């Protein structure tokens, strides 16, 4: 049995006979896809060296989005249907560098360079998520999960803030030739048209994989979760959403059944009415947006602005992008 | 769910939801759905259950005051020392407390609501010095249940922090006309403006290319992930990984090291410690006397000088296997006593007994 995951648009087979069920996306990128630009360090989602961007469809809105994740905490089996974008995928010597790459180098943001790909991918994910509206304040507030131990953060933040819409004029003078490089499609070799069809499994068909003596299920509704839980009553099960708790308390090594619940629409929905109802797997980043929206729509939810500021202090952006 | 599995975890989500009186809808495998308060949720057996959603109530803005705080080691990306959420329902006079919900995290593994303090507040006028004084005294007593598990911060500090946060919220809720100007700003959190920095260097055009600024040669390769680090090269046939076994009992002597359990693991190839080092067990080249004053051991052979000092090395097929196996090495220590006894009349000698055998070099000699 196998399924496909795209890395920089290129398909890779995840074969249940070869790939262990607990392999991280990071290990897959580095040791199977042999892309060494993505680093690995703390394995806790705390240092940011392993950040990559993930492109996929939102299970409720079906909107195609890009968000940054710590690849060390992301199980490769949870990546079905995603296009994973690594630092190699946004720019290189042959095709021209991405602004985030060239600007960081140009403004002296590297010393040993080990944190740089993670910094770049965090910036790239922010740019993709917020578009042209990205502000200096947002940039400065979004690198809490990227650790640099040598250059210092000032030149790094200067470089990335220079790309914000409200950047100082003196920074805007730093436009360089690389800014005009366009992305090449890894499949066709032509310029990226931005309308790539995502690999999907063609609908909401749940997947059940057996990997050795362990199982991986990707499900689409709550009754399927209940069904698997009751048929696996004698086995140790885990519901997989962000897997970020693994960064705080390591996951037990004897879990036999993994149930990926990220695509369960009911759990990813929300509604603002008499009450503010937020599904169980709504990501913290989405939760923050929902809180802001609720506070704006109804004065009796204005306290949600307070909660919004508090959630902003939890972990860091790539963790909040996947955790609940 | 982290909070459910590890109640000592100072969960921010839990504390803000508890303070806002949110509820969770929980589904069982048989389809029954029921709502639970955050406190009830912690006590439920969550096996084979799913959290469907979290429900936040509407809070009438003219009555309710809500505030939450997180105080942590750094500005971002770390757990709270103490976090807090406060919800006050005030009467039509905007002062008399109808109900109070005061929640703290980071106190101990059970503490959520400061119930005694909440009770004491009901019916009182909130913005009154007498109320404040008595409330803080009640809270001070109530928080005596605080526990200390390292690496948490000192309990005295955390307790004071919790009380200060309630004070901070009260200043924030209080209409500004009723509060002294000098303490008004205490109700707000410090706001960080966008940071700035400048760097200056001298450059002399006459001397160019000397002193001319140029971009770092390998900068682009680094930012694009093209630069190769030692871990980025493909593995070689027969490649092994080594992980240090580290000492934990500072000041004790190592009596015996038994790697047997580790060596039994399939894929573990060896264990090396001080006795396996050929020649001198030291990594300090003493011929460079400016930098290196005394021998420092590669592997600790006697008294443990610091937490985490390497005492051996496990070699195995993979880094994960080596890390796991390193934990299986059994080390017996012998307590030496007197270590770090700062109350001794001559603390320095007592604190560093190894220096007695190994006096520091006289810096004046070279």
XYZ file of C-alpha atoms in Angstrom:
690
model
C 0.000 0.000 0.000
C 1.173 3.510 -0.632
C 0.053 7.078 -1.106
C 1.528 10.113 -2.734
C 2.924 13.290 -1.302
C 4.305 16.130 -3.378
C 7.549 17.793 -2.422
C 8.125 20.990 -4.392
C 5.558 19.697 -6.862
C 7.396 16.431 -7.432
C 5.502 13.269 -6.452
C 6.982 10.861 -3.895
C 5.511 7.512 -2.947
C 5.063 6.791 0.744
C 5.241 3.014 0.726
C 3.952 1.297 3.870
C 6.538 -1.454 3.426
C 9.448 0.969 3.495
C 8.392 3.969 5.541
C 7.807 3.468 9.291
C 4.519 4.829 10.644
C 6.258 7.228 13.042
C 8.594 8.787 10.473
C 8.474 12.582 10.547
C 8.094 14.759 7.483
C 11.571 16.056 8.324
C 13.180 12.620 8.128
C 11.298 11.934 4.895
C 12.528 15.176 3.311
C 16.117 14.634 4.391
C 16.602 10.882 4.065
C 14.083 9.797 1.432
C 13.761 12.840 -0.820
C 17.431 13.698 -0.138
C 16.803 17.408 0.201
C 19.239 18.586 2.837
C 18.330 22.279 2.871
C 15.702 21.624 5.545
C 17.617 21.182 8.800
C 16.743 19.243 11.922
C 17.673 20.164 15.446
C 15.455 20.200 18.541
C 12.685 17.797 17.411
C 10.299 19.735 19.673
C 8.993 22.482 17.406
C 11.014 24.996 19.372
C 13.993 25.986 17.207
C 12.531 26.448 13.726
C 15.466 24.887 11.843
C 13.101 22.388 10.197
C 10.312 24.746 9.081
C 8.792 24.026 5.672
C 5.671 25.358 3.978
C 2.753 23.050 3.349
C 0.201 23.658 0.613
C -3.179 22.020 0.846
C -6.916 22.504 0.821
C -8.786 23.581 3.920
C -11.194 20.757 4.817
C -14.119 23.135 5.319
C -13.604 26.113 2.999
C -11.772 23.982 0.373
C -9.584 27.030 -0.137
C -6.031 26.233 -1.262
C -3.644 27.610 1.329
C 0.012 27.623 2.328
C 1.090 27.476 5.954
C 4.382 26.944 7.761
C 4.972 23.846 9.894
C 7.753 22.346 11.959
C 8.527 19.307 9.814
C 10.076 17.525 12.824
C 6.643 17.167 14.478
C 4.622 16.459 11.339
C 4.150 12.730 10.672
C 4.760 11.899 6.999
C 1.611 9.758 7.085
C -0.391 12.927 7.866
C 0.855 14.571 4.639
C -1.350 12.744 2.163
C -2.504 15.145 -0.542
C -0.175 17.947 0.513
C 2.420 19.740 -1.533
C 5.369 20.306 0.787
C 7.485 23.302 -0.161
C 11.073 23.259 1.053
C 13.770 25.916 0.842
C 14.994 24.300 -2.403
C 11.527 24.727 -3.895
C 11.269 28.504 -3.599
C 14.525 29.443 -5.275
C 18.015 28.249 -6.088
C 21.129 29.075 -8.030
C 19.796 27.718 -11.326
C 16.358 29.342 -11.254
C 17.050 32.482 -9.264
C 16.615 33.024 -5.567
C 13.447 34.033 -3.725
C 13.467 37.509 -2.175
C 13.411 36.023 1.326
C 16.622 34.152 0.502
C 18.457 36.972 -1.261
C 17.404 39.692 1.170
C 18.525 37.699 4.203
C 21.928 37.114 2.622
C 22.253 40.680 1.354
C 21.466 42.239 4.723
C 23.992 40.118 6.602
C 21.472 37.818 8.240
C 23.650 34.707 8.213
C 26.699 33.602 10.101
C 26.853 29.828 10.391
C 23.711 29.686 8.281
C 22.133 26.688 10.002
C 18.974 28.512 11.053
C 18.668 30.409 7.758
C 16.569 27.939 5.695
C 14.080 27.720 8.583
C 13.999 31.510 8.889
C 13.469 31.820 5.140
C 10.661 29.251 5.091
C 8.917 30.893 8.043
C 9.061 34.199 6.158
C 7.906 32.567 2.915
C 4.922 30.971 4.709
C 3.993 34.325 6.246
C 4.194 36.046 2.876
C 2.015 33.374 1.307
C -0.498 33.462 4.176
C -0.810 37.245 4.483
C -0.002 38.306 0.944
C 0.937 41.892 0.272
C -0.611 43.040 3.549
C 2.217 41.767 5.729
C 3.344 44.449 8.191
C 6.637 44.974 10.036
C 4.827 44.379 13.326
C 3.541 41.023 12.084
C 6.995 40.017 10.882
C 8.551 40.938 14.197
C 5.868 39.017 16.079
C 6.194 35.842 14.024
C 9.724 34.595 14.623
C 9.382 33.439 18.242
C 9.929 29.865 17.077
C 13.128 30.483 15.126
C 16.314 30.348 17.108
C 19.601 31.835 15.902
C 22.648 31.308 18.088
C 25.213 33.399 16.262
C 24.394 36.361 14.010
C 21.821 37.798 16.316
C 18.298 38.637 15.450
C 18.725 42.271 14.435
C 20.039 41.757 10.894
C 17.599 38.857 10.405
C 14.622 40.940 11.485
C 15.894 43.940 9.492
C 16.068 41.788 6.372
C 12.567 40.378 6.740
C 10.961 43.602 7.931
C 12.372 45.276 4.822
C 9.940 43.106 2.856
C 6.850 44.301 4.753
C 4.400 46.712 3.154
C 5.142 49.425 5.715
C 8.929 49.090 5.550
C 11.122 52.187 5.675
C 11.926 53.771 2.359
C 15.632 53.220 2.880
C 15.000 49.474 2.907
C 12.876 49.598 -0.192
C 15.979 50.769 -2.032
C 17.377 47.295 -1.545
C 15.287 45.849 -4.352
C 17.543 43.510 -6.216
C 17.539 41.600 -9.443
C 16.488 38.385 -7.718
C 13.176 39.992 -6.843
C 12.149 39.597 -10.416
C 12.968 35.934 -10.706
C 9.869 33.871 -11.234
C 9.257 30.435 -9.853
C 9.749 27.589 -12.276
C 7.398 24.649 -12.203
C 9.246 21.476 -11.214
C 6.889 19.439 -13.391
C 6.849 21.398 -16.638
C 9.891 23.670 -16.334
C 7.734 26.673 -17.309
C 7.127 29.738 -15.142
C 4.803 29.033 -12.258
C 1.274 30.055 -13.167
C 0.025 29.673 -9.604
C -2.856 27.465 -10.626
C -1.388 24.051 -9.963
C -3.894 21.305 -9.325
C -3.328 19.761 -5.971
C -2.884 16.067 -5.530
C -6.070 14.915 -3.886
C -7.401 11.481 -3.334
C -10.372 12.352 -5.457
C -12.946 12.917 -2.740
C -13.598 12.206 0.849
C -12.668 8.557 0.772
C -11.046 7.616 4.047
C -7.699 5.827 3.950
C -6.769 2.815 6.044
C -3.155 1.741 5.964
C -1.414 -1.112 7.726
C 2.221 -0.432 8.462
C 3.838 -3.473 10.023
C 1.632 -4.288 13.007
C 0.366 -0.723 13.301
C -2.431 1.146 11.548
C -2.903 4.623 10.117
C -6.421 5.864 9.358
C -7.311 9.143 7.701
C -10.983 9.830 8.226
C -13.541 12.424 7.155
C -16.305 12.240 9.731
C -16.837 11.732 13.429
C -18.728 8.456 13.103
C -15.688 6.920 11.379
C -13.531 7.941 14.351
C -15.997 6.311 16.765
C -16.115 3.190 14.623
C -12.337 2.777 14.588
C -12.097 3.531 18.304
C -14.676 0.881 19.169
C -13.216 -1.794 16.876
C -9.736 -1.097 18.278
C -10.796 -1.157 21.925
C -7.959 -3.498 22.878
C -5.309 -1.389 21.141
C -3.620 1.837 22.115
C -4.996 4.572 19.851
C -4.025 8.149 19.173
C -6.014 10.881 17.450
C -3.551 12.801 15.287
C -4.194 16.473 14.686
C -1.102 18.631 15.080
C 1.097 16.154 16.964
C 2.579 19.197 18.690
C 2.054 17.812 22.212
C 4.898 15.472 21.199
C 7.133 18.541 21.420
C 6.265 18.954 25.105
C 5.719 15.415 26.369
C 7.107 12.724 24.059
C 4.486 10.445 22.515
C 4.285 6.882 23.881
C 6.235 4.489 21.662
C 3.655 1.680 21.841
C 0.721 3.360 20.070
C -0.750 0.912 17.549
C -3.542 2.851 15.904
C -3.196 6.403 14.594
C -6.319 8.242 13.473
C -5.692 11.407 11.459
C -8.666 13.669 12.198
C -7.466 16.843 10.471
C -9.893 16.515 7.571
C -13.016 15.884 9.639
C -15.142 18.805 8.524
C -17.319 18.870 11.629
C -14.243 19.280 13.842
C -12.720 22.052 11.730
C -15.871 24.213 11.548
C -16.970 27.133 13.678
C -20.070 29.234 14.116
C -20.758 32.604 15.670
C -24.290 32.821 17.065
C -25.747 32.714 20.543
C -22.499 31.092 21.466
C -19.149 31.034 19.755
C -18.670 27.396 18.789
C -15.262 26.245 17.664
C -14.554 22.714 16.418
C -12.126 20.478 18.270
C -9.381 20.486 15.619
C -9.557 24.151 14.621
C -5.937 25.290 14.523
C -4.833 28.008 16.940
C -3.997 30.324 14.025
C -7.569 29.893 12.732
C -8.938 30.220 16.273
C -7.213 33.616 16.544
C -8.896 34.798 13.351
C -12.272 33.493 14.558
C -11.864 35.293 17.902
C -11.154 38.570 16.135
C -14.109 38.098 13.834
C -16.466 37.287 16.733
C -15.297 40.334 18.698
C -15.934 42.527 15.677
C -19.378 41.117 14.935
C -20.889 41.150 18.405
C -19.991 43.463 21.277
C -20.761 40.684 23.747
C -17.864 38.741 22.247
C -15.481 41.689 22.561
C -13.706 39.853 25.374
C -12.474 37.504 22.639
C -9.912 40.186 21.761
C -8.331 39.497 25.153
C -8.246 35.777 24.420
C -6.765 36.550 21.004
C -3.835 38.396 22.602
C -3.348 35.511 25.007
C -3.328 32.852 22.264
C -0.707 34.973 20.491
C 1.583 34.157 23.436
C 1.199 30.399 23.010
C 4.132 28.579 21.411
C 5.031 30.047 17.988
C 3.486 30.587 14.554
C 4.323 27.232 12.876
C 3.164 25.368 16.005
C -0.069 27.376 16.146
C -0.609 26.642 12.444
C -1.169 22.967 13.241
C -2.000 22.712 16.945
C -5.265 23.107 18.791
C -5.691 17.376 25.915
C -2.124 17.998 27.145
C -3.653 19.518 30.272
C -5.862 16.455 30.637
C -2.930 14.037 30.418
C -0.505 16.211 32.392
C -2.463 18.358 34.894
C 0.752 20.092 36.010
C 1.052 21.691 32.543
C 0.246 25.436 32.765
C -2.027 25.343 29.711
C -2.946 28.797 28.436
C -5.884 27.564 26.393
C -7.299 25.820 29.444
C -6.970 28.849 31.707
C -8.547 31.350 29.282
C -11.403 28.966 28.480
C -11.989 28.243 32.157
C -11.986 31.967 32.953
C -14.445 32.723 30.142
C -16.702 29.911 31.417
C -16.441 28.029 28.152
C -17.750 24.480 27.851
C -16.675 21.548 25.716
C -18.927 19.135 23.828
C -17.660 15.618 24.157
C -18.836 12.689 22.028
C -18.610 9.087 23.108
C -18.250 6.219 20.680
C -21.928 5.312 21.118
C -22.936 8.720 19.786
C -23.947 10.323 23.085
C -22.852 13.944 23.258
C -22.592 15.866 26.453
C -21.302 19.237 27.570
C -18.800 19.712 30.336
C -17.253 22.723 32.007
C -13.491 22.937 31.742
C -13.150 21.717 35.308
C -15.450 18.736 34.715
C -13.575 17.927 31.517
C -10.321 17.518 33.457
C -11.926 14.888 35.654
C -13.510 12.888 32.817
C -11.999 9.676 31.588
C -11.372 10.687 27.991
C -10.635 7.212 26.683
C -12.580 6.619 23.450
C -14.075 10.104 23.557
C -13.710 13.010 21.171
C -13.840 16.740 21.868
C -16.285 17.949 19.232
C -16.210 21.623 19.999
C -15.547 24.381 22.458
C -18.386 26.802 23.216
C -17.696 30.343 24.358
C -20.630 32.279 25.860
C -21.700 35.819 25.060
C -20.784 38.125 27.904
C -22.813 41.312 28.227
C -20.254 44.062 27.854
C -22.045 46.370 30.276
C -21.729 43.826 33.081
C -18.718 41.613 32.485
C -15.035 42.413 32.764
C -12.563 39.896 31.349
C -8.774 39.885 31.415
C -6.110 37.211 31.056
C -2.346 37.185 31.489
C 0.648 34.992 30.816
C 3.965 35.671 32.498
C 6.866 33.669 31.116
C 10.632 33.460 30.928
C 10.820 35.116 27.536
C 8.448 37.287 25.537
C 7.471 34.387 23.257
C 7.601 30.642 22.716
C 7.789 29.281 26.239
C 5.516 28.003 28.996
C 4.035 30.276 31.606
C 5.459 30.668 35.094
C 1.953 31.649 36.051
C -1.039 32.392 33.848
C -4.324 33.859 34.930
C -7.811 34.623 33.694
C -10.336 36.856 35.480
C -14.011 37.344 34.813
C -15.989 39.746 36.992
C -19.697 40.416 36.768
C -20.455 43.868 38.136
C -23.740 45.369 39.260
C -25.426 48.434 37.708
C -23.141 50.688 39.767
C -20.205 49.190 37.815
C -18.564 48.449 41.131
C -20.399 45.828 43.222
C -19.301 42.297 42.380
C -22.156 39.962 41.382
C -19.922 37.037 40.544
C -16.195 36.461 40.197
C -14.251 33.823 38.313
C -10.560 33.876 39.220
C -8.407 31.205 37.548
C -4.704 30.553 37.873
C -2.370 28.092 36.144
C 1.109 27.149 37.306
C 0.154 26.917 41.002
C -0.012 23.140 41.431
C -1.414 20.227 39.458
C -4.978 20.709 40.738
C -5.467 24.415 41.282
C -7.833 26.198 38.898
C -10.196 28.574 40.717
C -9.363 30.721 43.721
C -12.792 29.861 45.167
C -12.332 31.441 48.605
C -11.239 34.710 47.041
C -14.161 34.562 44.608
C -16.597 34.062 47.489
C -15.037 36.855 49.509
C -15.486 39.254 46.609
C -19.165 38.700 45.925
C -21.269 41.615 47.191
C -18.195 43.777 47.795
C -17.415 47.007 46.045
C -14.479 46.020 43.834
C -12.795 49.388 43.486
C -12.176 50.176 47.087
C -8.869 49.996 48.974
C -10.358 47.974 51.863
C -11.731 45.359 49.465
C -8.402 45.071 47.699
C -6.468 44.645 50.932
C -8.722 41.920 52.262
C -8.921 40.174 48.884
C -5.165 40.020 48.548
C -4.866 38.671 52.099
C -7.423 35.945 51.279
C -5.706 35.098 48.014
C -2.326 35.041 49.741
C -3.617 32.398 52.133
C -5.437 30.474 49.452
C -2.316 30.246 47.300
C -0.320 28.592 50.066
C -1.063 25.306 48.285
C 1.529 26.284 45.662
C 4.062 23.542 44.946
C 7.551 23.585 43.547
C 8.699 21.211 40.871
C 11.926 22.154 39.222
C 12.563 23.750 36.785
C 9.601 25.942 37.832
C 10.425 29.339 39.275
C 10.523 29.790 43.050
C 7.046 29.376 44.624
C 7.327 32.639 46.569
C 7.886 34.473 43.321
C 5.060 32.654 41.548
C 2.617 33.285 44.363
C 3.450 36.958 44.386
C 3.077 36.974 40.630
C -0.431 35.506 40.861
C -1.495 38.129 43.398
C 0.071 40.909 41.319
C -1.847 39.748 38.259
C -5.162 40.092 40.103
C -4.038 43.558 41.200
C -3.131 44.365 37.601
C -6.554 43.266 36.375
C -8.289 45.353 39.042
C -6.347 48.456 38.011
C -7.302 47.703 34.436
C -11.017 47.339 35.247
C -11.174 50.390 37.467
C -12.566 53.565 35.851
C -9.545 55.823 35.448
C -11.107 58.710 37.397
C -11.127 56.542 40.526
C -7.485 55.635 40.363
C -4.317 57.544 41.158
C -2.546 58.707 38.029
C 0.737 57.266 39.266
C -0.501 53.684 39.225
C -2.882 53.848 36.280
C -0.314 52.463 33.827
C -0.057 49.311 35.962
C -3.277 48.127 34.346
C -1.717 47.856 30.940
C 0.835 45.395 29.650
C 4.069 46.817 28.346
C 3.825 47.242 24.625
C 6.856 46.547 22.507
C 7.384 48.957 19.660
C 8.973 47.612 16.494
C 12.633 47.119 17.305
C 15.296 49.076 15.514
C 19.050 48.921 15.423
C 21.867 50.438 13.489
C 25.338 49.342 12.640
C 28.141 51.638 11.626
C 31.588 50.942 10.283
C 34.416 53.026 8.886
C 35.192 52.799 5.221
C 37.957 54.590 3.301
C 37.393 54.889 -0.396
C 41.069 55.640 -1.020
C 41.957 52.174 0.260
C 39.343 50.227 -1.737
C 38.950 47.269 -2.103
C 40.301 47.244 1.469
C 37.581 48.408 3.916
C 34.922 48.173 1.184
C 31.757 46.451 2.334
C 30.926 43.340 0.342
C 28.143 40.811 0.836
C 29.238 37.644 2.570
C 30.454 35.207 -0.047
C 28.539 32.117 1.114
C 25.468 34.010 2.394
C 23.171 33.075 -0.476
C 24.124 29.401 -0.398
C 23.268 29.390 3.297
C 19.905 31.120 2.999
C 18.924 28.906 0.051
C 19.821 25.702 1.890
C 22.546 24.909 -0.636
C 25.396 24.996 1.886
C 26.245 21.508 3.131
C 26.750 20.786 6.816
C 28.365 17.579 8.063
C 24.952 16.057 8.797
C 23.804 16.813 5.232
C 26.179 14.411 3.513
C 24.669 11.044 2.585
C 25.414 8.334 5.113
C 28.332 6.012 4.391
C 28.093 2.217 4.482
C 28.605 1.021 8.040
C 28.170 4.530 9.466
C 27.507 4.623 13.223
C 26.159 7.279 15.582
C 27.541 8.147 18.999
C 25.633 9.681 21.899
C 27.089 10.794 25.235
C 26.062 9.198 28.507
C 25.878 12.089 30.939
C 26.400 12.268 34.706
C 23.524 13.455 36.876
C 24.783 13.468 40.492
C 26.905 16.586 40.816
C 29.593 16.300 43.481
C 29.278 12.530 43.804
C 31.941 10.057 42.772
C 31.319 7.546 40.033
C 31.525 4.127 41.655
C 30.512 1.866 38.847
C 29.235 2.090 35.265
C 27.249 -0.832 33.893
C 26.409 -0.611 30.169
C 25.134 -4.204 29.939
C 21.457 -3.386 29.342
C 22.382 -0.892 26.624
C 24.751 -3.291 24.875
C 22.052 -5.960 24.730
C 19.898 -3.784 22.434
C 20.176 -4.950 18.821
C 22.094 -2.369 16.796
C 24.153 -1.059 19.709
C 27.821 -1.648 18.986
C 29.795 -0.402 21.931
C 30.267 1.693 25.015
C 33.388 3.693 25.799
C 34.317 5.444 29.029
C 37.376 6.869 30.804
C 39.114 3.513 31.065
C 39.002 3.088 27.282
C 40.865 6.320 26.547
C 44.417 5.491 25.495
C 46.930 7.784 27.195
C 45.821 10.862 29.073
C 42.044 11.280 29.591
C 42.087 14.988 28.774
C 41.148 17.218 25.866
C 43.048 20.289 26.939
C 46.370 20.842 25.134
C 48.328 22.308 28.024
C 51.086 23.536 25.725
C 48.771 26.441 24.876
C 49.020 27.855 28.347
C 47.236 31.058 27.527
C 43.916 29.321 27.043
C 44.250 26.052 28.905
C 45.267 26.018 32.536
C 44.504 22.520 33.705
C 43.469 19.137 32.415
C 39.810 18.634 31.685
C 38.630 15.074 31.379
C 37.129 13.698 28.182
C 35.058 11.260 30.220
C 34.456 11.838 33.908
C 36.380 9.229 35.893
C 35.867 10.331 39.474
C 33.984 13.290 40.964
C 31.189 14.680 38.820
C 31.946 18.355 38.229
C 28.691 19.501 36.637
C 25.268 18.228 35.638
C 25.469 16.560 32.263
C 29.222 15.927 32.316
C 30.009 13.218 29.747
C 31.019 9.939 31.385
C 30.832 7.689 28.363
C 29.754 7.237 24.778
C 27.259 4.785 23.261
C 27.797 3.825 19.636
C 24.862 2.461 17.614
C 23.330 2.149 14.141
C 21.071 5.205 14.389
C 20.952 8.391 16.380
C 17.596 7.425 17.925
C 18.842 4.019 18.974
C 22.015 5.505 20.461
C 19.979 8.079 22.447
C 17.659 5.409 23.803
C 20.547 3.082 24.660
C 22.459 5.871 26.405
C 19.585 6.065 28.891
C 19.965 2.359 29.683
C 23.521 2.693 30.991
C 23.405 2.260 34.772
C 25.682 4.507 36.791
C 26.268 4.062 40.511
C 27.379 7.108 42.426
C 28.946 7.485 45.829
C 27.908 10.596 47.743
C 30.960 12.462 48.959
C 29.218 14.941 51.247
C 30.181 18.499 51.969
C 29.766 19.509 48.346
C 28.579 23.052 47.877
C 28.215 23.650 51.587
C 28.165 27.390 51.406
C 27.786 27.758 55.148
C 31.208 26.328 55.827
C 33.752 28.822 57.113
C 35.837 28.355 53.996
C 33.220 27.789 51.325
C 35.599 27.997 48.430
C 37.662 25.000 49.433
C 34.617 23.023 50.380
C 32.831 23.866 47.210
C 35.600 22.773 44.896
C 37.267 19.806 46.568
C 38.950 18.733 43.348
C 41.005 21.899 43.402
C 42.788 20.625 46.484
C 44.401 17.902 44.424
C 44.632 19.982 41.324
C 45.538 23.550 42.269
C 44.856 26.163 39.628
C 47.890 27.427 37.801
C 49.338 30.690 38.935
C 48.247 33.160 36.308
C 51.289 35.297 37.082
C 53.689 32.662 35.816
C 53.426 33.391 32.166
